mmCIF file of C-alpha atoms in Angstrom:
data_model
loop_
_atom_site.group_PDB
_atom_site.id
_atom_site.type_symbol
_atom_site.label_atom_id
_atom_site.label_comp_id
_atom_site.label_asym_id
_atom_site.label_seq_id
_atom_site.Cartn_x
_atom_site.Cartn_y
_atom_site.Cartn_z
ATOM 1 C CA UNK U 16 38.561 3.086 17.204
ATOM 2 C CA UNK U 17 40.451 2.383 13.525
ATOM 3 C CA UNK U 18 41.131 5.163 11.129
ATOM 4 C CA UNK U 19 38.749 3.187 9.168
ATOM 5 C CA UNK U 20 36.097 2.967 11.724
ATOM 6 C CA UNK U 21 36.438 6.634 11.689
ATOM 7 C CA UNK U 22 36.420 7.438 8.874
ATOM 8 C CA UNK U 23 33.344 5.487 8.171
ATOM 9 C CA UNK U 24 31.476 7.068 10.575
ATOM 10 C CA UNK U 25 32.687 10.754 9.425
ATOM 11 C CA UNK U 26 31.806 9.549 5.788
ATOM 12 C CA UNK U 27 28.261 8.517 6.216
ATOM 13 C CA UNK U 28 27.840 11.340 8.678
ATOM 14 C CA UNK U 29 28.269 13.812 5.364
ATOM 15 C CA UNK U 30 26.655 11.644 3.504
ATOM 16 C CA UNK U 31 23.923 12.378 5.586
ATOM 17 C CA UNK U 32 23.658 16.011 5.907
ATOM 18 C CA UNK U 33 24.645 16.468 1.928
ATOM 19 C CA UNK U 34 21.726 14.045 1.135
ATOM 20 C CA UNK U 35 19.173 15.428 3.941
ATOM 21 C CA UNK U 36 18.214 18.168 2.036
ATOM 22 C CA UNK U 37 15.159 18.556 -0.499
ATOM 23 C CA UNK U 38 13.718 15.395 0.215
ATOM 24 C CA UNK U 39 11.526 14.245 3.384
ATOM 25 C CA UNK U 40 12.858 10.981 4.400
ATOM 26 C CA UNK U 41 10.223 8.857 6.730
ATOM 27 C CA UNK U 42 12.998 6.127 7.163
ATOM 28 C CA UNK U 43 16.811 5.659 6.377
ATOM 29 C CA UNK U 44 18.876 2.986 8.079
ATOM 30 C CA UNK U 45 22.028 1.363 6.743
ATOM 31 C CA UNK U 46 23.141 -2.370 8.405
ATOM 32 C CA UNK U 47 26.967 -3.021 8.512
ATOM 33 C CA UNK U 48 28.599 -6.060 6.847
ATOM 34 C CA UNK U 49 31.451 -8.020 8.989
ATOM 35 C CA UNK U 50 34.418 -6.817 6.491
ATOM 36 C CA UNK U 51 36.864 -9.464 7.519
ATOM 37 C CA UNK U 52 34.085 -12.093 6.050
ATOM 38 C CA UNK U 53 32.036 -10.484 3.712
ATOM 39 C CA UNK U 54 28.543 -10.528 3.427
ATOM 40 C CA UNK U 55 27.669 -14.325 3.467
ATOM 41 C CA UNK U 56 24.244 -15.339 1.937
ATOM 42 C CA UNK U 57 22.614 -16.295 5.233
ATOM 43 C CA UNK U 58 23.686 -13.176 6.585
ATOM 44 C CA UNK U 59 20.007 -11.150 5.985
ATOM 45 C CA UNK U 60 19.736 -7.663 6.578
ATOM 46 C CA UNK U 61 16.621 -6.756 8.079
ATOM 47 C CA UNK U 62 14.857 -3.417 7.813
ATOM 48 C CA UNK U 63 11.378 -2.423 9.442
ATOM 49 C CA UNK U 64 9.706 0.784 8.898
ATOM 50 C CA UNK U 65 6.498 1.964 10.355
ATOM 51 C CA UNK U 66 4.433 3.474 7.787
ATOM 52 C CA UNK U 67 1.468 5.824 9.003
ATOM 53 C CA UNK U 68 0.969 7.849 5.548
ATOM 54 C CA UNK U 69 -1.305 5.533 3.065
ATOM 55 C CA UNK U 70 -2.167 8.552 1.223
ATOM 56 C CA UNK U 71 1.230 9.577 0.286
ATOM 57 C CA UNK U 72 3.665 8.761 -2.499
ATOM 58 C CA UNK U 73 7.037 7.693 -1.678
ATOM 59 C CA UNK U 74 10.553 6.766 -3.399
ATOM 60 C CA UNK U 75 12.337 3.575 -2.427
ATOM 61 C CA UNK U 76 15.970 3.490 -2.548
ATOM 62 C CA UNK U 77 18.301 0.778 -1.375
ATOM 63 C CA UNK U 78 21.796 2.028 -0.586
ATOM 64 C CA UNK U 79 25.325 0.253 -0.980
ATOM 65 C CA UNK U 80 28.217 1.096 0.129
ATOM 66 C CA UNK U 81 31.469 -0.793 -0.985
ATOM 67 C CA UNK U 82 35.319 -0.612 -1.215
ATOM 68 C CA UNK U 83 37.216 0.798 -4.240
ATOM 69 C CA UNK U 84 38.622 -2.480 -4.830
ATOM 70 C CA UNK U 85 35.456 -4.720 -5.235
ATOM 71 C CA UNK U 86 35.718 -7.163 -7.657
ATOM 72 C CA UNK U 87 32.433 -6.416 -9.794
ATOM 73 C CA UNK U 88 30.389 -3.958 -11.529
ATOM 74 C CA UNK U 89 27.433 -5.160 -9.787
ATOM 75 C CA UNK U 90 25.713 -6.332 -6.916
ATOM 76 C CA UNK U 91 22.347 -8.688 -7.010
ATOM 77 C CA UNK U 92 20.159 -8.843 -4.142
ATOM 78 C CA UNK U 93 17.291 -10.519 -3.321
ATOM 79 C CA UNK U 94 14.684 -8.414 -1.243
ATOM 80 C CA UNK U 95 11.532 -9.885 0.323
ATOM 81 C CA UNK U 96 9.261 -7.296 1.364
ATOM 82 C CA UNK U 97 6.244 -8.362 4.259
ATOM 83 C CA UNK U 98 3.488 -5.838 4.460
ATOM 84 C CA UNK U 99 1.320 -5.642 7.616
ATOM 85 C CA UNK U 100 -1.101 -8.020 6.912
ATOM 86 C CA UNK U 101 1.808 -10.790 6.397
ATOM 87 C CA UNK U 102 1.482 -10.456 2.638
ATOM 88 C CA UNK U 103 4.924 -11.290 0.943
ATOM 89 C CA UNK U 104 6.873 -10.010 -1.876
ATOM 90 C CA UNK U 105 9.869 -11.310 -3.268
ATOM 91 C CA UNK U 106 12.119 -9.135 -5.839
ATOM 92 C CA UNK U 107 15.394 -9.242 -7.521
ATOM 93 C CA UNK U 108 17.458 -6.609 -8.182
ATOM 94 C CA UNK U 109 20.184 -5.533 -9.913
ATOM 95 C CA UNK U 110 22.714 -2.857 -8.312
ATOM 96 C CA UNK U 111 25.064 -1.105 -10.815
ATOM 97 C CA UNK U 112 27.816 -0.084 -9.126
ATOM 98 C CA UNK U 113 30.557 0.722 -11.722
ATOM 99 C CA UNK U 114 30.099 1.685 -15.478
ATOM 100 C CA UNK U 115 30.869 -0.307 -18.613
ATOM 101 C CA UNK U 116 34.680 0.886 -17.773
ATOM 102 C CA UNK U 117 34.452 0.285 -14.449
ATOM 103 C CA UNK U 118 34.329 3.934 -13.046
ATOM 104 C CA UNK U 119 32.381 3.567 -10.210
ATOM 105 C CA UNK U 120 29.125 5.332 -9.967
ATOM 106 C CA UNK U 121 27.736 7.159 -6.762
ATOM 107 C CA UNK U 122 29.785 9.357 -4.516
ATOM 108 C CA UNK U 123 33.311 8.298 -3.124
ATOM 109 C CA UNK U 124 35.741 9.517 -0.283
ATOM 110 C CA UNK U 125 38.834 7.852 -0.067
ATOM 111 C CA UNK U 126 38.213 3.811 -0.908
ATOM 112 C CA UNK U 127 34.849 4.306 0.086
ATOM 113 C CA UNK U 128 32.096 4.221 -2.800
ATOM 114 C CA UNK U 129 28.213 4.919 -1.600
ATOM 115 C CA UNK U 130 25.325 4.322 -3.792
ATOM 116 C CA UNK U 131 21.243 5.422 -3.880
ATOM 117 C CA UNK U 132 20.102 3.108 -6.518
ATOM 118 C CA UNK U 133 16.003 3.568 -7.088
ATOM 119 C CA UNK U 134 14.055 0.648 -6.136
ATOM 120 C CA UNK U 135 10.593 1.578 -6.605
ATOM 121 C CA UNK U 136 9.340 5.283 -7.454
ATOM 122 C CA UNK U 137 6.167 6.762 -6.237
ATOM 123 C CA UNK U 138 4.987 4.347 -4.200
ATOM 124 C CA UNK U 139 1.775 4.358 -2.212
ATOM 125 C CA UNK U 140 1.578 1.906 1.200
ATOM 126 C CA UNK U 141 -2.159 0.156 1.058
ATOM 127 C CA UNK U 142 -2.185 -0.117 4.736
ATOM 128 C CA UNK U 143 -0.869 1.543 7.351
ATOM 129 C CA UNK U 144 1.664 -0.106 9.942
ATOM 130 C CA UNK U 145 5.057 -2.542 10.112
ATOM 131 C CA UNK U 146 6.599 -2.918 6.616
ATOM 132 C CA UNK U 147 9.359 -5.806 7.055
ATOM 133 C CA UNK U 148 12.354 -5.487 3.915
ATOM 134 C CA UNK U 149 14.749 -8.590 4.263
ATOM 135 C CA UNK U 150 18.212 -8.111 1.946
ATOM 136 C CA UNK U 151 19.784 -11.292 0.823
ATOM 137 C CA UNK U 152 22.751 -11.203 -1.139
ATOM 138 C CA UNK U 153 22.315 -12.998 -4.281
ATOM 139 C CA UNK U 154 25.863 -12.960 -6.367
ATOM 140 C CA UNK U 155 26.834 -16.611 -7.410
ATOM 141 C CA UNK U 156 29.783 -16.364 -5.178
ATOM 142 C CA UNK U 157 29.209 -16.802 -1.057
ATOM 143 C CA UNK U 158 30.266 -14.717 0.636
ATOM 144 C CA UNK U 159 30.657 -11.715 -1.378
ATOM 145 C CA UNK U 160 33.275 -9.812 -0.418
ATOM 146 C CA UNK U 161 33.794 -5.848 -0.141
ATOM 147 C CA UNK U 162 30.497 -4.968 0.420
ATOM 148 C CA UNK U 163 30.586 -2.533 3.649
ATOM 149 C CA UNK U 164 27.324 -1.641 4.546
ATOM 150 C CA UNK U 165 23.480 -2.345 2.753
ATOM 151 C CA UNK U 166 20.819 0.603 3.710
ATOM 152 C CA UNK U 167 17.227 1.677 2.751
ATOM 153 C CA UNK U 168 15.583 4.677 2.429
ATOM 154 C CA UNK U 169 12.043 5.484 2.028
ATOM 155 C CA UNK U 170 11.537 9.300 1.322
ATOM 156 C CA UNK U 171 9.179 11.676 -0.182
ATOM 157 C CA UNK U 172 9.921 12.806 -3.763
ATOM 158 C CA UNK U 173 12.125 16.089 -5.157
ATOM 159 C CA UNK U 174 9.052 18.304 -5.815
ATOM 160 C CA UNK U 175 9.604 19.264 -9.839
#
């Protein structure tokens, strides 16, 4: 194992307890992107989450996680989300990862930068059963490089 293998894996493992508490999450899984060629744009990251609550509300988050040199202040990716019924949904978003002077947002360790950007808030599944969330990467350049790791989270809001 590379020091940057392990690193990784000690990183996300804080990550993970520090952002485990005060919120229920019913799903969180991150995908890894092939560093050595980037994330290419028919490289699609596929999540699927089994959703039982239809009654409950729920945030969406997707998560990036890129290297302190990456060459942008943002990342654009194009999510289709398939509900049970085979219903499709296609959306576009927008992932700031750095501000206007290119501080980069989130929490960082190292050359390591990890983001929980909002994708939908409050959410309420119709129908109960296999939610399918395909990631594309949609930056003008293929592939884009720098970007480690893509992840979702589906999780009960903070109670105010």
């Amino acid at each position: 194992m590379t020091m940057k293998t392990a690193f990784k894996i000690l990183f996300a493992f804080s990550l993970l307890i520090m952002t485990s508490c005060g919120r229920e999450r019913i799903f969180f899984e991150y995908k890894t992107i092939d560093e050595t060629r980037g994330w290419d744009k028919n490289d699609k990251k596929v999540f699927q989450a089994e959703i039982e609550d239809t009654l409950g509300v729920y945030d969406i988050y997707v998560h990036v996680r890129n290297a302190d040199n990456y060459p942008y202040r943002n990342l654009f990716i194009f999510l289709t989300t398939e509900y049970p019924n085979g219903q499709k949904e296609l959306d576009t978003l927008e992932c700031m990862l750095a501000d206007e002077k290119n501080r980069w947002l989130g929490s960082g360790a190292g050359d390591l930068w990890d983001n929980a950007i909002l994708l939908k808030s409050e959410v309420q599944f119709p129908t109960k059963g296999k939610y399918i969330f395909t990631f594309e990467q949609g930056m003008r350049i293929n592939p884009v490089p720098l970007i480690l790791d893509v992840g979702l989270s589906i999780e009960k809001p903070e109670k105010k």
